[in-house]
Amino acid sequence: DWTKSVHLQNDRSLEFHNEGQMHFRIRVPRFGRDLAYHSPSCDVLVGGASSEVYRLNIDQGRFMAPLQTQAKGVNVVKVNPAHQLFGLGTENGTVEFWDPRARTRIGVLEPQVGDTGRMEISALDFRGDGLSTAVGTSSGHVLLYDLRQAQPWQVKDQQFGLPIKSLQWVEPAVGAYSDDGAKVMSADSRIIKLWNANTGKLFTSIEPTNDINDVCRMPDSGLIFVAGECAEIQAYFVPQLGPAPQWAHFLENLTEEMEQKPQQTIYDDYKFVVRRELETLGLTHLIGSPVLKPYMHGFFVDLRLYERAKAIANPFAYDEYRVRQ
């Protein structure tokens, strides 16, 4: 319900807003990093630079006894939508699971990825089936777990070595949890990747021009909003993930027009060379490989490869240029 919202600020305050204005403000004891809302108990959970997860009950209007974790800090707080289990991603690199009924810790998950050394949990998301969990680390890895097992069934490397900032399960259809079609949307500060949860095969990727802070997908839709280091909220539409929302139905017409008008491939940062120049550069052995893209009477080659090969073929080119000048 957008008419009531709570916002975690960087000055240790929580702001409660209604449709028109800020309604109430309260401060938490330590700087917060993430918050979640537990609707059955009306508790706002705030994790941050402390071993405690603060609980503000908005029904009684007061702080309740905090959850005492075994970590130095809590980076992410999530509530399982199926059975309301609390998931706390910590600074120590563990995920603690808490039972909200007894307010006790019932399990600890310790993800490990090769020889990455010490890493923090930077993102977390529960799937709607209540069992599957996606865990993102500060080393740029995503691990998929079944809550009944201690080992992940899938490990995905984001390839940039940057902390995972956002994780979200993407279901193939409304209310259907199919093991064949479920995808995971993971994002670090540079790229958003959508991939198959079972095979790890990449479905598509989005690389905005600005650094990414957070990603939000409209439920049961292919519309994705990206909050980054720019003034505008960037929007992307992936028709394969779902239809456009009713209030943005014009997106369907735009995609149909784009399909009807295929665009010619444009090679950016490529150099066009003929076969004679390839022989001079010593790159004829690359003919037929994906490195050289045939076009008309020559080839397109990556500009960086071209400059490197030219420097090797004629290391005195700059000196000769200066003599001619």
Short mmCIF file of C-alpha atoms in Angstrom, two decimals:
data_model
loop_
_atom_site.label_atom_id
_atom_site.label_comp_id
_atom_site.label_asym_id
_atom_site.label_seq_id
_atom_site.Cartn_x
_atom_site.Cartn_y
_atom_site.Cartn_z
CA ASP A 1 0.00 0.00 0.00
CA TRP A 2 1.78 3.10 -1.24
CA THR A 3 -0.37 5.37 0.92
CA LYS A 4 1.76 4.51 3.97
CA SER A 5 5.52 4.01 3.83
CA VAL A 6 8.54 3.98 6.12
CA HIS A 7 11.95 5.33 5.07
CA LEU A 8 15.35 4.59 6.61
CA GLN A 9 17.52 7.73 6.54
CA ASN A 10 21.29 8.08 6.83
CA ASP A 11 21.00 10.15 10.04
CA ARG A 12 19.73 7.16 12.09
CA SER A 13 16.09 8.16 11.69
CA LEU A 14 12.97 6.38 10.50
CA GLU A 15 10.38 8.52 8.72
CA PHE A 16 6.76 7.47 8.36
CA HIS A 17 4.93 9.03 5.41
CA ASN A 18 1.32 9.13 4.31
CA GLU A 19 0.01 10.27 0.93
CA GLY A 20 0.68 13.93 1.48
CA GLN A 21 3.53 14.41 3.94
CA MET A 22 5.79 13.01 6.61
CA HIS A 23 3.68 11.81 9.52
CA PHE A 24 6.23 10.84 12.16
CA ARG A 25 9.98 10.56 12.72
CA ILE A 26 11.94 8.50 15.22
CA ARG A 27 15.63 7.71 15.65
CA VAL A 28 17.23 4.28 16.03
CA PRO A 29 20.23 3.71 18.35
CA ARG A 30 22.72 2.84 15.58
CA PHE A 31 23.10 3.64 11.89
CA GLY A 32 20.80 1.43 9.82
CA ARG A 33 21.59 -0.46 6.62
CA ASP A 34 18.32 -2.20 5.78
CA LEU A 35 14.76 -2.55 7.02
CA ALA A 36 11.83 -4.91 6.56
CA TYR A 37 8.22 -5.05 7.72
CA HIS A 38 6.65 -8.04 9.47
CA SER A 39 2.90 -7.57 8.96
CA PRO A 40 1.54 -10.20 11.44
CA SER A 41 3.23 -8.47 14.40
CA CYS A 42 3.33 -4.92 12.94
CA ASP A 43 7.10 -4.84 13.58
CA VAL A 44 9.52 -2.74 11.54
CA LEU A 45 12.88 -4.54 11.59
CA VAL A 46 16.03 -2.43 11.24
CA GLY A 47 19.50 -3.93 10.83
CA GLY A 48 22.68 -1.91 10.75
CA ALA A 49 26.05 -1.22 12.34
CA SER A 50 25.28 -3.27 15.42
CA SER A 51 24.83 -6.88 16.47
CA GLU A 52 21.20 -6.08 17.29
CA VAL A 53 18.21 -5.93 14.94
CA TYR A 54 15.85 -3.29 16.28
CA ARG A 55 12.11 -3.94 16.37
CA LEU A 56 9.75 -0.96 16.27
CA ASN A 57 6.14 -1.98 16.81
CA ILE A 58 3.93 0.52 15.02
CA ASP A 59 0.78 -0.86 16.67
CA GLN A 60 2.01 -0.10 20.19
CA GLY A 61 4.23 2.80 19.12
CA ARG A 62 7.37 1.66 20.94
CA PHE A 63 10.57 -0.33 20.54
CA MET A 64 10.40 -4.00 21.47
CA ALA A 65 13.27 -6.18 22.66
CA PRO A 66 15.84 -6.38 19.80
CA LEU A 67 17.09 -9.57 18.16
CA GLN A 68 20.64 -10.26 19.35
CA THR A 69 22.73 -11.75 16.54
CA GLN A 70 26.23 -13.25 16.64
CA ALA A 71 27.59 -10.78 14.07
CA LYS A 72 29.25 -7.37 14.23
CA GLY A 73 26.67 -5.87 11.89
CA VAL A 74 23.62 -6.73 9.80
CA ASN A 75 23.63 -5.70 6.12
CA VAL A 76 20.30 -7.06 4.91
CA VAL A 77 16.96 -8.03 6.50
CA LYS A 78 14.32 -10.11 4.71
CA VAL A 79 11.02 -11.75 5.69
CA ASN A 80 10.01 -15.00 4.00
CA PRO A 81 6.62 -14.40 2.32
CA ALA A 82 5.46 -18.00 2.86
CA HIS A 83 6.07 -18.66 6.58
CA GLN A 84 7.43 -15.30 7.83
CA LEU A 85 10.90 -16.62 8.69
CA PHE A 86 13.41 -13.81 9.25
CA GLY A 87 16.64 -13.88 7.21
CA LEU A 88 19.53 -11.69 8.38
CA GLY A 89 22.58 -11.28 6.13
CA THR A 90 25.50 -10.28 8.32
CA GLU A 91 28.83 -8.53 8.12
CA ASN A 92 30.53 -11.74 9.28
CA GLY A 93 29.51 -13.56 6.08
CA THR A 94 26.69 -15.62 7.62
CA VAL A 95 22.92 -15.74 7.20
CA GLU A 96 20.98 -16.12 10.44
CA PHE A 97 17.40 -17.43 10.40
CA TRP A 98 15.04 -16.40 13.18
CA ASP A 99 11.58 -17.68 14.14
CA PRO A 100 9.34 -14.62 14.68
CA ARG A 101 7.00 -16.55 17.01
CA ALA A 102 9.65 -17.42 19.58
CA ARG A 103 12.12 -14.68 18.51
CA THR A 104 14.97 -17.19 18.62
CA ARG A 105 17.66 -18.13 16.12
CA ILE A 106 16.90 -21.50 14.55
CA GLY A 107 19.81 -21.80 12.11
CA VAL A 108 22.94 -20.23 10.66
CA LEU A 109 24.11 -20.53 7.05
CA GLU A 110 27.79 -20.00 6.24
CA PRO A 111 28.27 -19.56 2.46
CA GLN A 112 31.72 -20.34 1.05
CA VAL A 113 32.96 -19.68 -2.47
CA GLY A 114 36.38 -21.14 -3.31
CA ASP A 115 39.32 -19.14 -1.96
CA THR A 116 37.58 -15.75 -1.85
CA GLY A 117 38.51 -15.32 1.81
CA ARG A 118 36.41 -13.21 4.14
CA MET A 119 33.22 -11.92 2.56
CA GLU A 120 30.03 -10.25 3.72
CA ILE A 121 26.42 -10.99 2.85
CA SER A 122 25.25 -8.01 0.81
CA ALA A 123 21.90 -9.21 -0.61
CA LEU A 124 19.23 -11.78 0.20
CA ASP A 125 15.88 -12.85 -1.21
CA PHE A 126 13.36 -15.62 -0.49
CA ARG A 127 11.38 -17.33 -3.20
CA GLY A 128 7.60 -17.53 -2.82
CA ASP A 129 7.70 -21.32 -2.33
CA GLY A 130 9.17 -20.76 1.15
CA LEU A 131 12.19 -23.01 0.62
CA SER A 132 14.47 -21.47 -2.01
CA THR A 133 16.82 -18.68 -0.94
CA ALA A 134 19.19 -16.51 -2.98
CA VAL A 135 22.26 -15.14 -1.18
CA GLY A 136 24.50 -12.40 -2.61
CA THR A 137 28.02 -11.78 -1.33
CA SER A 138 30.47 -8.88 -1.31
CA SER A 139 32.74 -10.89 -3.62
CA GLY A 140 30.19 -10.75 -6.46
CA HIS A 141 28.78 -14.28 -6.16
CA VAL A 142 25.17 -15.45 -5.91
CA LEU A 143 24.40 -18.74 -4.17
CA LEU A 144 21.03 -20.51 -4.37
CA TYR A 145 20.03 -22.65 -1.39
CA ASP A 146 17.25 -24.96 -0.36
CA LEU A 147 16.54 -24.21 3.31
CA ARG A 148 16.65 -27.94 4.01
CA GLN A 149 20.27 -28.23 2.85
CA ALA A 150 23.52 -26.57 3.87
CA GLN A 151 25.11 -26.66 0.40
CA PRO A 152 24.01 -24.47 -2.54
CA TRP A 153 22.59 -26.09 -5.65
CA GLN A 154 23.78 -23.22 -7.84
CA VAL A 155 26.66 -20.73 -7.64
CA LYS A 156 26.78 -17.81 -10.07
CA ASP A 157 29.69 -15.41 -10.50
CA GLN A 158 28.73 -11.87 -11.54
CA GLN A 159 32.25 -11.57 -13.08
CA PHE A 160 33.03 -8.05 -11.86
CA GLY A 161 34.05 -8.79 -8.27
CA LEU A 162 31.68 -6.11 -6.94
CA PRO A 163 29.21 -6.62 -4.07
CA ILE A 164 25.76 -7.82 -5.07
CA LYS A 165 23.32 -4.99 -4.44
CA SER A 166 20.00 -6.50 -5.44
CA LEU A 167 18.52 -9.99 -5.76
CA GLN A 168 15.07 -11.00 -6.91
CA TRP A 169 13.38 -14.23 -7.95
CA VAL A 170 11.55 -13.94 -11.29
CA GLU A 171 8.73 -16.44 -11.72
CA PRO A 172 7.55 -17.58 -15.18
CA ALA A 173 3.86 -16.83 -14.52
CA VAL A 174 1.55 -15.45 -11.86
CA GLY A 175 1.31 -17.87 -8.94
CA ALA A 176 3.23 -20.65 -10.75
CA TYR A 177 6.50 -21.88 -9.29
CA SER A 178 8.05 -23.94 -12.03
CA ASP A 179 11.56 -25.30 -11.52
CA ASP A 180 12.08 -25.14 -15.29
CA GLY A 181 11.33 -21.47 -15.84
CA ALA A 182 12.32 -19.67 -12.62
CA LYS A 183 15.00 -17.03 -13.06
CA VAL A 184 17.11 -14.91 -10.74
CA MET A 185 17.77 -11.22 -11.30
CA SER A 186 21.07 -10.20 -9.71
CA ALA A 187 22.70 -6.79 -9.86
CA ASP A 188 25.94 -5.21 -8.74
CA SER A 189 26.89 -1.57 -9.31
CA ARG A 190 27.73 -2.19 -13.00
CA ILE A 191 25.38 -4.76 -14.51
CA ILE A 192 22.03 -6.51 -14.09
CA LYS A 193 21.91 -10.18 -15.04
CA LEU A 194 18.92 -12.49 -15.46
CA TRP A 195 19.75 -16.19 -15.47
CA ASN A 196 18.14 -19.59 -15.07
CA ALA A 197 17.99 -20.73 -11.46
CA ASN A 198 18.65 -24.40 -12.26
CA THR A 199 21.27 -24.26 -15.01
CA GLY A 200 22.83 -20.85 -14.35
CA LYS A 201 22.53 -20.07 -18.08
CA LEU A 202 22.39 -16.34 -18.80
CA PHE A 203 19.03 -15.14 -20.13
CA THR A 204 19.88 -11.47 -20.68
CA SER A 205 21.85 -8.63 -19.14
CA ILE A 206 21.36 -4.87 -18.75
CA GLU A 207 24.31 -2.51 -18.31
CA PRO A 208 23.19 1.06 -17.52
CA THR A 209 25.47 4.02 -18.12
CA ASN A 210 25.49 4.95 -14.41
CA ASP A 211 26.34 2.93 -11.32
CA ILE A 212 23.43 0.90 -9.96
CA ASN A 213 22.10 1.37 -6.43
CA ASP A 214 18.94 -0.72 -6.50
CA VAL A 215 16.67 -2.61 -8.92
CA CYS A 216 12.90 -3.06 -8.74
CA ARG A 217 10.74 -5.19 -11.05
CA MET A 218 7.02 -4.63 -11.36
CA PRO A 219 5.26 -7.82 -10.16
CA ASP A 220 4.05 -10.07 -12.99
CA SER A 221 5.52 -7.68 -15.54
CA GLY A 222 8.59 -7.20 -17.72
CA LEU A 223 9.09 -3.61 -16.57
CA ILE A 224 12.25 -3.02 -14.54
CA PHE A 225 13.17 0.19 -12.71
CA VAL A 226 16.79 0.98 -11.86
CA ALA A 227 17.89 3.55 -9.27
CA GLY A 228 21.43 4.68 -9.97
CA GLU A 229 23.90 7.52 -9.65
CA CYS A 230 21.80 9.88 -11.75
CA ALA A 231 18.82 12.15 -11.26
CA GLU A 232 16.34 9.99 -13.19
CA ILE A 233 14.96 6.54 -12.42
CA GLN A 234 15.88 4.41 -15.43
CA ALA A 235 13.27 2.05 -16.88
CA TYR A 236 13.76 -1.08 -19.00
CA PHE A 237 11.18 -3.36 -20.56
CA VAL A 238 11.82 -7.07 -21.22
CA PRO A 239 8.72 -8.55 -22.92
CA GLN A 240 9.87 -12.15 -22.29
CA LEU A 241 9.45 -11.62 -18.53
CA GLY A 242 5.84 -10.53 -18.75
CA PRO A 243 3.43 -7.99 -20.24
CA ALA A 244 3.58 -4.27 -19.64
CA PRO A 245 1.50 -2.90 -16.73
CA GLN A 246 -1.95 -1.58 -17.55
CA TRP A 247 -0.86 2.01 -16.98
CA ALA A 248 2.04 1.57 -19.45
CA HIS A 249 0.36 -0.50 -22.17
CA PHE A 250 1.96 1.66 -24.87
CA LEU A 251 5.21 -0.26 -24.27
CA GLU A 252 3.70 -3.27 -26.05
CA ASN A 253 3.16 -1.18 -29.20
CA LEU A 254 6.72 0.16 -29.05
CA THR A 255 8.24 -3.32 -28.91
CA GLU A 256 6.08 -4.48 -31.81
CA GLU A 257 7.26 -1.55 -33.92
CA MET A 258 10.89 -2.30 -33.07
CA GLU A 259 10.44 -5.91 -34.18
CA GLN A 260 8.92 -4.79 -37.48
CA LYS A 261 11.81 -2.39 -38.18
CA PRO A 262 15.02 -4.34 -37.69
CA GLN A 263 18.06 -2.12 -37.32
CA GLN A 264 21.36 -2.69 -39.07
CA THR A 265 24.18 -3.78 -36.80
CA ILE A 266 26.46 -0.89 -35.87
CA TYR A 267 30.05 -1.73 -34.94
CA ASP A 268 31.26 0.68 -32.26
CA ASP A 269 34.94 0.69 -31.35
CA TYR A 270 35.82 -1.45 -34.37
CA LYS A 271 38.30 -0.80 -37.18
CA PHE A 272 37.65 -1.80 -40.79
CA VAL A 273 40.66 -3.46 -42.44
CA VAL A 274 41.21 -5.18 -45.79
CA ARG A 275 43.02 -8.48 -46.30
CA ARG A 276 46.27 -6.79 -47.36
CA GLU A 277 46.39 -4.84 -44.09
CA LEU A 278 45.69 -8.04 -42.15
CA GLU A 279 48.78 -9.59 -43.75
CA THR A 280 50.86 -6.56 -42.76
CA LEU A 281 49.64 -6.82 -39.16
CA GLY A 282 50.11 -10.58 -39.02
CA LEU A 283 46.45 -11.29 -38.21
CA THR A 284 45.55 -13.52 -41.15
CA HIS A 285 45.41 -16.55 -38.84
CA LEU A 286 42.31 -15.01 -37.21
CA ILE A 287 40.24 -15.19 -40.41
CA GLY A 288 37.23 -17.38 -39.73
CA SER A 289 37.30 -16.77 -35.98
CA PRO A 290 34.77 -14.63 -34.05
CA VAL A 291 37.47 -11.97 -33.57
CA LEU A 292 37.20 -10.85 -37.22
CA LYS A 293 33.73 -9.96 -38.50
CA PRO A 294 33.49 -10.20 -42.32
CA TYR A 295 31.99 -7.16 -44.01
CA MET A 296 31.98 -6.36 -47.75
CA HIS A 297 35.60 -6.60 -49.04
CA GLY A 298 37.26 -6.65 -45.61
CA PHE A 299 36.79 -7.29 -41.91
CA PHE A 300 35.88 -5.48 -38.71
CA VAL A 301 38.45 -5.92 -35.93
CA ASP A 302 38.37 -4.67 -32.35
CA LEU A 303 40.09 -1.29 -32.17
CA ARG A 304 42.19 -2.27 -29.15
CA LEU A 305 43.45 -5.41 -30.91
CA TYR A 306 44.18 -3.40 -34.07
CA GLU A 307 46.24 -0.79 -32.21
CA ARG A 308 48.17 -3.45 -30.32
CA ALA A 309 48.94 -5.43 -33.48
CA LYS A 310 49.98 -2.25 -35.31
CA ALA A 311 52.37 -1.32 -32.50
CA ILE A 312 53.96 -4.78 -32.65
CA ALA A 313 54.19 -4.82 -36.46
CA ASN A 314 55.85 -1.40 -36.65
CA PRO A 315 57.23 -0.25 -33.27
CA PHE A 316 58.93 2.78 -34.89
CA ALA A 317 55.75 4.21 -36.46
CA TYR A 318 55.63 7.15 -34.05
CA ASP A 319 59.28 8.08 -34.69
CA GLU A 320 58.68 7.99 -38.46
CA TYR A 321 55.61 10.17 -38.01
CA ARG A 322 57.66 12.78 -36.13
CA VAL A 323 60.34 12.77 -38.87
CA ARG A 324 57.68 13.36 -41.54
CA GLN A 325 56.30 16.30 -39.59
#
